[in-house]
Amino acid sequence: MTYLRYAPGIEKPAEGEQATIDGIIQGMTQQSQTVEAREHHAMRASHAKSSACVIGELKIAAGLPPELAQGLFATPGTHPVAVRFAQGPGETLGDRVSTHRGMSIKVFDVPGEKLPGHAVDTQDFVLATGTTFPSGTAAGFLRDGTVIGKSTGLPEGVKSAVSSTMRNLNRALHAFGTESALADFFGHPYSHPLADSYFSQAPVRYGDYVAKLGAVPSTESQRALSEWRLDPHQDEDGFRHATVAFFRDHEVVFELKAQLWADAERQPIEDASVDWPVSISPYRTVATLRLPRQDAYAPDRVRYFDEVMTFRPAHSLATHRPLGSVMRARLQVYQALSAFRHRENGVAEEDTGSIDRIPT
């Protein structure tokens, strides 16, 4: 198979994109202010409610073919990692409001040229359930973010009803062999967080190439969770409790995979709402993420992960630069919202440079 090469000209920013990004920052900051007034604490503007804060290692496979042995993945070896699993909303809702989930990975001991403003030897991968970002572009991000922002002040029962409606919609669509990414975004199944797969959703530079990334559960014990479903009426923090309980007794392993760019028409760079067909380019394993048995919600570590540490696409090697409209927005939005949160909480923001900084 022939894969397309990275070149600076593959990105095509829309006219007025910076004004759109400024609008996203303004709207999401207002959303964060609404949440702060209710919770008396500034929360992450997305993925606020963590379910596990863990450490482990990323083992980069040896013998990768040249097109996969790129950037971080060019040199076989093992790197320490910190991983945060979380629920999607930018507020601490009960788990009956089951939306998309996040998996943020910070890889340590990563030398090489970094993006501007990133000065330590780490590489972040910010992943979420779903292979696409439903908003597609920065303009869609602003549109959908405006709707979410207006709904932030609504009672939790309303949000639960919306989430339920979206889950029911996708159940109906499954009967026809399809589903809605937007419906999953707002109404993800009550599945176990460690049985889910997580994706970059938008592309990143992959050395000489371009790729979307995915993390797929790898152990039999995780795959055995595929039929597990939370009863949120029994436990409003059930995703966290189930995840912590699993880590207490089991090792957790994900295969990190890359889906290379091969068709500019059917795999667009600028529209993250378009699923890249695996028939054109399959996800191929490049590394193994291994998280040993541990206390996945130790209080000091959780405080550090949730209040101090930052995960963002901008914490990146130049060879893994985020690409496309949504990613260009994220480069600025994450930084602005993190600065707001840390400032409001009186906490010094830290671009964590060593695994040793993380409490045991």
Coordinates of C-alpha atoms in Angstrom, one line a residue:
M1 CA 0.0 0.0 0.0
T2 CA 1.2 3.5 -0.8
Y3 CA 0.8 6.1 2.0
L4 CA 0.6 9.8 1.5
R5 CA 3.5 12.0 2.8
Y6 CA 3.3 14.8 5.2
A7 CA 3.9 18.3 3.9
P8 CA 3.1 21.7 5.5
G9 CA 0.7 22.5 2.6
I10 CA -1.7 19.6 3.4
E11 CA -3.5 21.9 6.0
K12 CA -6.0 24.4 4.5
P13 CA -7.2 26.8 7.3
A14 CA -10.5 28.4 6.6
E15 CA -10.8 32.1 6.3
G16 CA -11.4 33.7 9.6
E17 CA -10.4 30.7 11.6
Q18 CA -8.6 32.6 14.3
A19 CA -11.8 34.5 15.1
T20 CA -13.6 31.2 15.3
I21 CA -11.0 29.9 17.8
D22 CA -11.3 33.1 19.8
G23 CA -15.1 32.4 20.0
I24 CA -14.5 28.9 21.2
I25 CA -12.2 30.1 24.0
Q26 CA -14.7 32.8 25.0
G27 CA -17.7 30.4 25.0
M28 CA -15.9 27.6 26.9
T29 CA -14.5 30.1 29.4
Q30 CA -18.1 31.2 30.1
Q31 CA -19.1 27.6 30.5
S32 CA -16.3 27.0 33.0
Q33 CA -17.4 30.1 34.9
T34 CA -21.0 28.7 35.2
V35 CA -19.6 25.4 36.5
E36 CA -17.3 27.1 38.9
A37 CA -20.1 29.2 40.4
R38 CA -22.1 26.0 41.0
E39 CA -19.3 23.7 42.2
H40 CA -17.2 26.5 43.9
H41 CA -14.2 25.2 42.1
A42 CA -12.9 25.6 38.5
M43 CA -13.1 22.3 36.7
R44 CA -11.5 21.0 33.5
A45 CA -13.7 22.3 30.6
S46 CA -14.0 18.8 29.3
H47 CA -13.3 15.4 31.0
A48 CA -13.6 16.9 34.4
K49 CA -14.6 13.8 36.3
S50 CA -11.7 11.3 36.5
S51 CA -12.2 7.6 36.9
A52 CA -8.6 6.5 37.2
C53 CA -5.2 8.2 37.5
V54 CA -2.5 5.6 36.8
I55 CA 1.1 5.1 35.8
G56 CA 2.8 2.4 33.7
E57 CA 4.9 2.0 30.6
L58 CA 4.7 2.3 26.8
K59 CA 6.7 -0.3 25.0
I60 CA 7.5 0.6 21.4
A61 CA 7.6 -2.4 19.1
A62 CA 10.8 -3.6 17.5
G63 CA 10.9 -4.4 13.8
L64 CA 8.2 -2.0 12.7
P65 CA 8.1 -1.4 8.9
P66 CA 9.6 2.0 7.8
E67 CA 6.2 3.8 7.5
L68 CA 5.3 2.9 11.1
A69 CA 8.8 3.4 12.6
Q70 CA 8.4 7.2 12.7
G71 CA 8.8 10.0 15.3
L72 CA 8.5 8.6 18.8
F73 CA 8.0 5.1 17.3
A74 CA 11.2 5.1 15.3
T75 CA 13.3 3.7 18.2
P76 CA 12.2 0.5 20.0
G77 CA 12.2 0.9 23.8
T78 CA 10.2 1.5 26.9
H79 CA 9.0 4.8 28.3
P80 CA 7.2 5.6 31.6
V81 CA 3.7 6.9 31.1
A82 CA 0.9 8.6 33.1
V83 CA -2.6 7.9 32.0
R84 CA -5.9 9.7 33.1
F85 CA -9.3 8.1 32.3
A86 CA -12.3 10.5 32.6
Q87 CA -15.9 11.1 31.8
G88 CA -16.6 13.7 29.0
P89 CA -18.5 16.6 30.5
G90 CA -16.7 19.7 31.9
E91 CA -18.5 19.2 35.2
T92 CA -18.9 16.5 37.9
L93 CA -22.2 14.9 36.9
G94 CA -23.7 11.6 38.1
D95 CA -22.9 8.7 35.8
R96 CA -26.4 8.4 34.6
V97 CA -25.3 11.3 32.3
S98 CA -23.0 8.9 30.4
T99 CA -21.3 10.7 27.5
H100 CA -18.1 10.1 25.6
R101 CA -15.0 9.3 27.7
G102 CA -11.4 10.4 27.6
M103 CA -8.0 8.7 27.9
S104 CA -5.0 11.1 28.2
I105 CA -1.5 9.6 27.9
K106 CA 1.7 11.4 28.9
V107 CA 4.8 9.6 27.6
F108 CA 8.1 10.5 29.4
D109 CA 11.7 10.5 28.4
V110 CA 11.0 11.6 24.8
P111 CA 13.9 13.6 23.3
G112 CA 13.6 15.6 20.1
E113 CA 12.3 18.9 18.7
K114 CA 9.1 20.0 20.4
L115 CA 6.3 22.3 19.4
P116 CA 6.8 25.9 20.5
G117 CA 6.0 26.4 24.2
H118 CA 6.7 22.8 25.2
A119 CA 10.1 22.6 26.9
V120 CA 10.2 19.1 28.6
D121 CA 10.8 15.7 27.1
T122 CA 7.2 14.4 27.0
Q123 CA 4.6 13.5 24.4
D124 CA 0.9 13.7 25.1
F125 CA -1.8 11.8 23.3
V126 CA -5.3 13.0 24.1
L127 CA -7.8 10.3 23.1
A128 CA -11.6 9.9 23.4
T129 CA -14.2 7.2 22.6
G130 CA -15.4 7.4 19.0
T131 CA -13.2 7.4 15.9
T132 CA -14.4 10.9 14.9
F133 CA -14.9 14.3 16.4
P134 CA -18.6 15.0 15.6
S135 CA -18.1 18.8 15.2
G136 CA -15.7 18.2 12.3
T137 CA -14.1 21.7 12.1
A138 CA -13.4 24.7 14.3
A139 CA -16.6 26.3 13.0
G140 CA -18.5 23.2 14.1
F141 CA -16.7 23.1 17.4
L142 CA -17.9 26.7 18.0
R143 CA -21.5 25.8 17.0
D144 CA -21.7 22.7 19.1
G145 CA -19.8 24.3 22.0
T146 CA -22.3 27.2 22.0
V147 CA -25.1 24.6 22.5
I148 CA -23.3 22.8 25.2
G149 CA -22.5 26.1 26.9
K150 CA -26.1 27.2 27.0
S151 CA -27.1 23.8 28.5
T152 CA -24.5 23.9 31.2
G153 CA -26.8 25.6 33.6
L154 CA -29.7 23.2 33.1
P155 CA -30.7 20.7 35.8
E156 CA -28.8 17.4 35.8
G157 CA -32.1 15.5 35.1
V158 CA -32.4 17.3 31.8
K159 CA -28.9 16.3 30.8
S160 CA -29.7 12.7 31.8
A161 CA -32.8 12.7 29.6
V162 CA -30.8 14.0 26.6
S163 CA -28.1 11.3 27.2
S164 CA -30.8 8.6 27.4
T165 CA -32.4 9.8 24.2
M166 CA -29.1 9.7 22.4
R167 CA -28.3 6.2 23.6
N168 CA -31.8 5.0 22.5
L169 CA -31.2 6.6 19.1
N170 CA -28.0 4.7 18.6
R171 CA -29.6 1.4 19.7
A172 CA -32.2 1.9 17.0
L173 CA -29.6 2.8 14.4
H174 CA -27.6 -0.4 15.3
A175 CA -30.6 -2.4 14.0
F176 CA -29.8 -0.9 10.5
G177 CA -26.0 -1.5 10.9
T178 CA -25.0 2.1 11.6
E179 CA -24.8 4.6 14.4
S180 CA -24.4 8.4 15.0
A181 CA -21.1 9.7 16.3
L182 CA -22.9 12.8 17.6
A183 CA -25.4 10.6 19.5
D184 CA -22.6 8.6 21.0
F185 CA -20.8 11.8 22.0
F186 CA -23.9 12.8 24.2
G187 CA -25.1 9.3 25.0
H188 CA -22.4 6.7 25.3
P189 CA -23.4 3.3 26.5
Y190 CA -23.0 2.4 30.2
S191 CA -19.9 0.3 29.3
H192 CA -16.8 -0.3 31.3
P193 CA -14.1 2.4 30.7
L194 CA -11.4 -0.3 30.4
A195 CA -13.3 -2.2 27.8
D196 CA -13.7 0.9 25.5
S197 CA -11.3 1.8 22.7
Y198 CA -10.0 5.4 22.5
F199 CA -9.0 7.5 19.5
S200 CA -7.3 10.7 18.5
Q201 CA -10.3 11.4 16.3
A202 CA -8.3 14.0 14.3
P203 CA -5.0 13.4 12.5
V204 CA -1.5 14.1 13.7
R205 CA 1.8 14.2 11.8
Y206 CA 3.4 10.8 11.9
G207 CA 7.0 11.6 11.0
D208 CA 7.2 11.5 7.2
Y209 CA 3.5 10.5 7.1
V210 CA 0.1 11.3 8.8
A211 CA -2.0 9.2 11.0
K212 CA -4.9 8.9 13.4
L213 CA -4.2 7.0 16.6
G214 CA -6.2 4.5 18.6
A215 CA -5.8 2.6 21.9
V216 CA -7.5 -0.8 21.9
P217 CA -8.0 -3.1 25.0
S218 CA -5.7 -6.1 24.7
T219 CA -6.2 -8.5 27.6
E220 CA -8.8 -11.3 27.9
S221 CA -9.9 -9.9 31.3
Q222 CA -10.6 -6.5 29.7
R223 CA -12.4 -8.1 26.7
A224 CA -14.5 -10.1 29.2
L225 CA -15.9 -6.7 30.3
S226 CA -17.5 -6.1 26.9
E227 CA -21.0 -7.0 28.2
W228 CA -20.6 -5.2 31.6
R229 CA -23.1 -2.3 32.1
L230 CA -23.4 0.1 34.9
D231 CA -26.7 0.6 36.7
P232 CA -26.4 4.3 37.5
H233 CA -29.4 4.2 39.8
Q234 CA -27.3 2.0 42.1
D235 CA -24.1 4.0 41.9
E236 CA -23.7 7.5 40.4
D237 CA -19.9 7.1 40.6
G238 CA -20.0 3.6 39.3
F239 CA -17.6 4.1 36.4
R240 CA -14.9 5.2 38.8
H241 CA -15.6 2.4 41.3
A242 CA -15.6 -0.3 38.6
T243 CA -12.3 1.0 37.1
V244 CA -10.6 1.3 40.5
A245 CA -11.8 -2.2 41.4
F246 CA -10.5 -3.7 38.2
F247 CA -7.0 -2.1 38.6
R248 CA -6.9 -3.5 42.1
D249 CA -6.9 -7.1 40.8
H250 CA -5.8 -6.9 37.1
E251 CA -3.1 -5.5 34.8
V252 CA -4.6 -3.3 32.1
V253 CA -3.1 -3.4 28.6
F254 CA -3.9 -1.4 25.5
E255 CA -2.4 -1.7 22.0
L256 CA -1.5 1.7 20.6
K257 CA -2.3 1.7 16.9
A258 CA -1.7 4.0 13.9
Q259 CA -4.0 4.4 10.9
L260 CA -1.9 6.0 8.2
W261 CA -3.2 8.5 5.6
A262 CA -3.6 7.0 2.2
D263 CA -6.4 8.8 0.4
A264 CA -6.8 12.6 0.5
E265 CA -10.4 12.5 -0.6
R266 CA -11.8 9.8 1.6
Q267 CA -9.5 10.6 4.5
P268 CA -9.7 14.4 4.8
I269 CA -7.3 16.3 7.0
E270 CA -9.6 19.3 7.8
D271 CA -12.8 17.5 8.7
A272 CA -12.5 15.4 11.8
S273 CA -16.1 14.2 11.5
V274 CA -15.3 11.9 8.6
D275 CA -14.3 8.4 9.6
W276 CA -11.2 7.2 7.8
P277 CA -12.3 3.8 6.4
V278 CA -10.3 0.9 7.7
S279 CA -10.8 -0.7 4.3
I280 CA -8.4 2.0 2.9
S281 CA -6.0 1.9 5.8
P282 CA -6.3 -0.3 8.9
Y283 CA -5.2 0.5 12.4
R284 CA -1.8 -1.2 12.9
T285 CA -0.1 -1.8 16.3
V286 CA 3.0 0.3 17.0
A287 CA 3.3 0.0 20.8
T288 CA 1.9 -1.6 23.9
L289 CA 0.6 0.4 26.8
R290 CA 0.9 -1.6 30.0
L291 CA -0.6 -0.4 33.3
P292 CA 0.1 -2.7 36.3
R293 CA -2.2 -3.4 39.2
Q294 CA -2.2 -0.4 41.4
D295 CA -4.4 2.0 43.5
A296 CA -5.9 3.8 40.6
Y297 CA -7.4 6.6 42.8
A298 CA -4.8 7.3 45.5
P299 CA -5.8 10.8 46.9
D300 CA -2.4 12.5 46.5
R301 CA -2.0 11.2 43.0
V302 CA -5.6 12.2 42.0
R303 CA -5.1 15.7 43.3
Y304 CA -1.9 16.0 41.2
F305 CA -3.5 14.6 38.1
D306 CA -6.7 16.6 38.4
E307 CA -5.4 19.9 39.7
V308 CA -1.8 20.3 38.7
M309 CA -0.9 18.2 35.7
T310 CA -1.9 19.3 32.2
F311 CA -2.5 17.0 29.2
R312 CA -2.8 18.7 25.8
P313 CA -2.1 18.1 22.1
A314 CA 0.4 21.0 22.2
H315 CA 2.7 18.9 24.4
S316 CA 4.2 17.2 21.3
L317 CA 7.2 16.4 19.3
A318 CA 7.3 18.4 16.1
T319 CA 7.1 15.1 14.2
H320 CA 3.7 14.4 15.8
R321 CA 2.2 17.9 15.4
P322 CA -1.6 17.9 15.5
L323 CA -3.2 18.6 12.1
G324 CA -6.5 20.0 10.8
S325 CA -9.0 22.5 11.9
V326 CA -10.1 20.9 15.2
M327 CA -6.6 20.3 16.2
R328 CA -5.4 23.8 15.4
A329 CA -8.3 25.0 17.7
R330 CA -7.3 22.6 20.4
L331 CA -3.7 23.9 20.4
Q332 CA -5.0 27.3 21.7
V333 CA -8.2 26.3 23.5
Y334 CA -6.6 23.8 25.9
Q335 CA -3.9 26.3 26.9
A336 CA -6.4 29.1 27.5
L337 CA -8.8 27.0 29.5
S338 CA -6.0 25.4 31.6
A339 CA -4.7 28.8 32.4
F340 CA -8.2 29.9 33.5
R341 CA -8.7 26.8 35.7
H342 CA -5.3 27.0 37.4
R343 CA -5.6 30.8 38.0
E344 CA -9.1 30.5 39.5
N345 CA -8.0 27.6 41.8
G346 CA -4.8 29.3 42.8
V347 CA -2.8 26.3 41.7
A348 CA 0.5 26.5 39.8
E349 CA 0.2 24.8 36.4
E350 CA 2.8 22.2 35.6
D351 CA 4.1 20.8 32.4
T352 CA 5.2 17.6 34.1
G353 CA 8.6 16.6 32.9
S354 CA 9.4 13.5 34.9
I355 CA 7.4 10.5 36.2
D356 CA 9.1 11.1 39.5
R357 CA 7.0 14.2 40.0
I358 CA 3.8 12.1 40.3
P359 CA 2.9 11.1 43.9
T360 CA 3.0 7.4 44.7

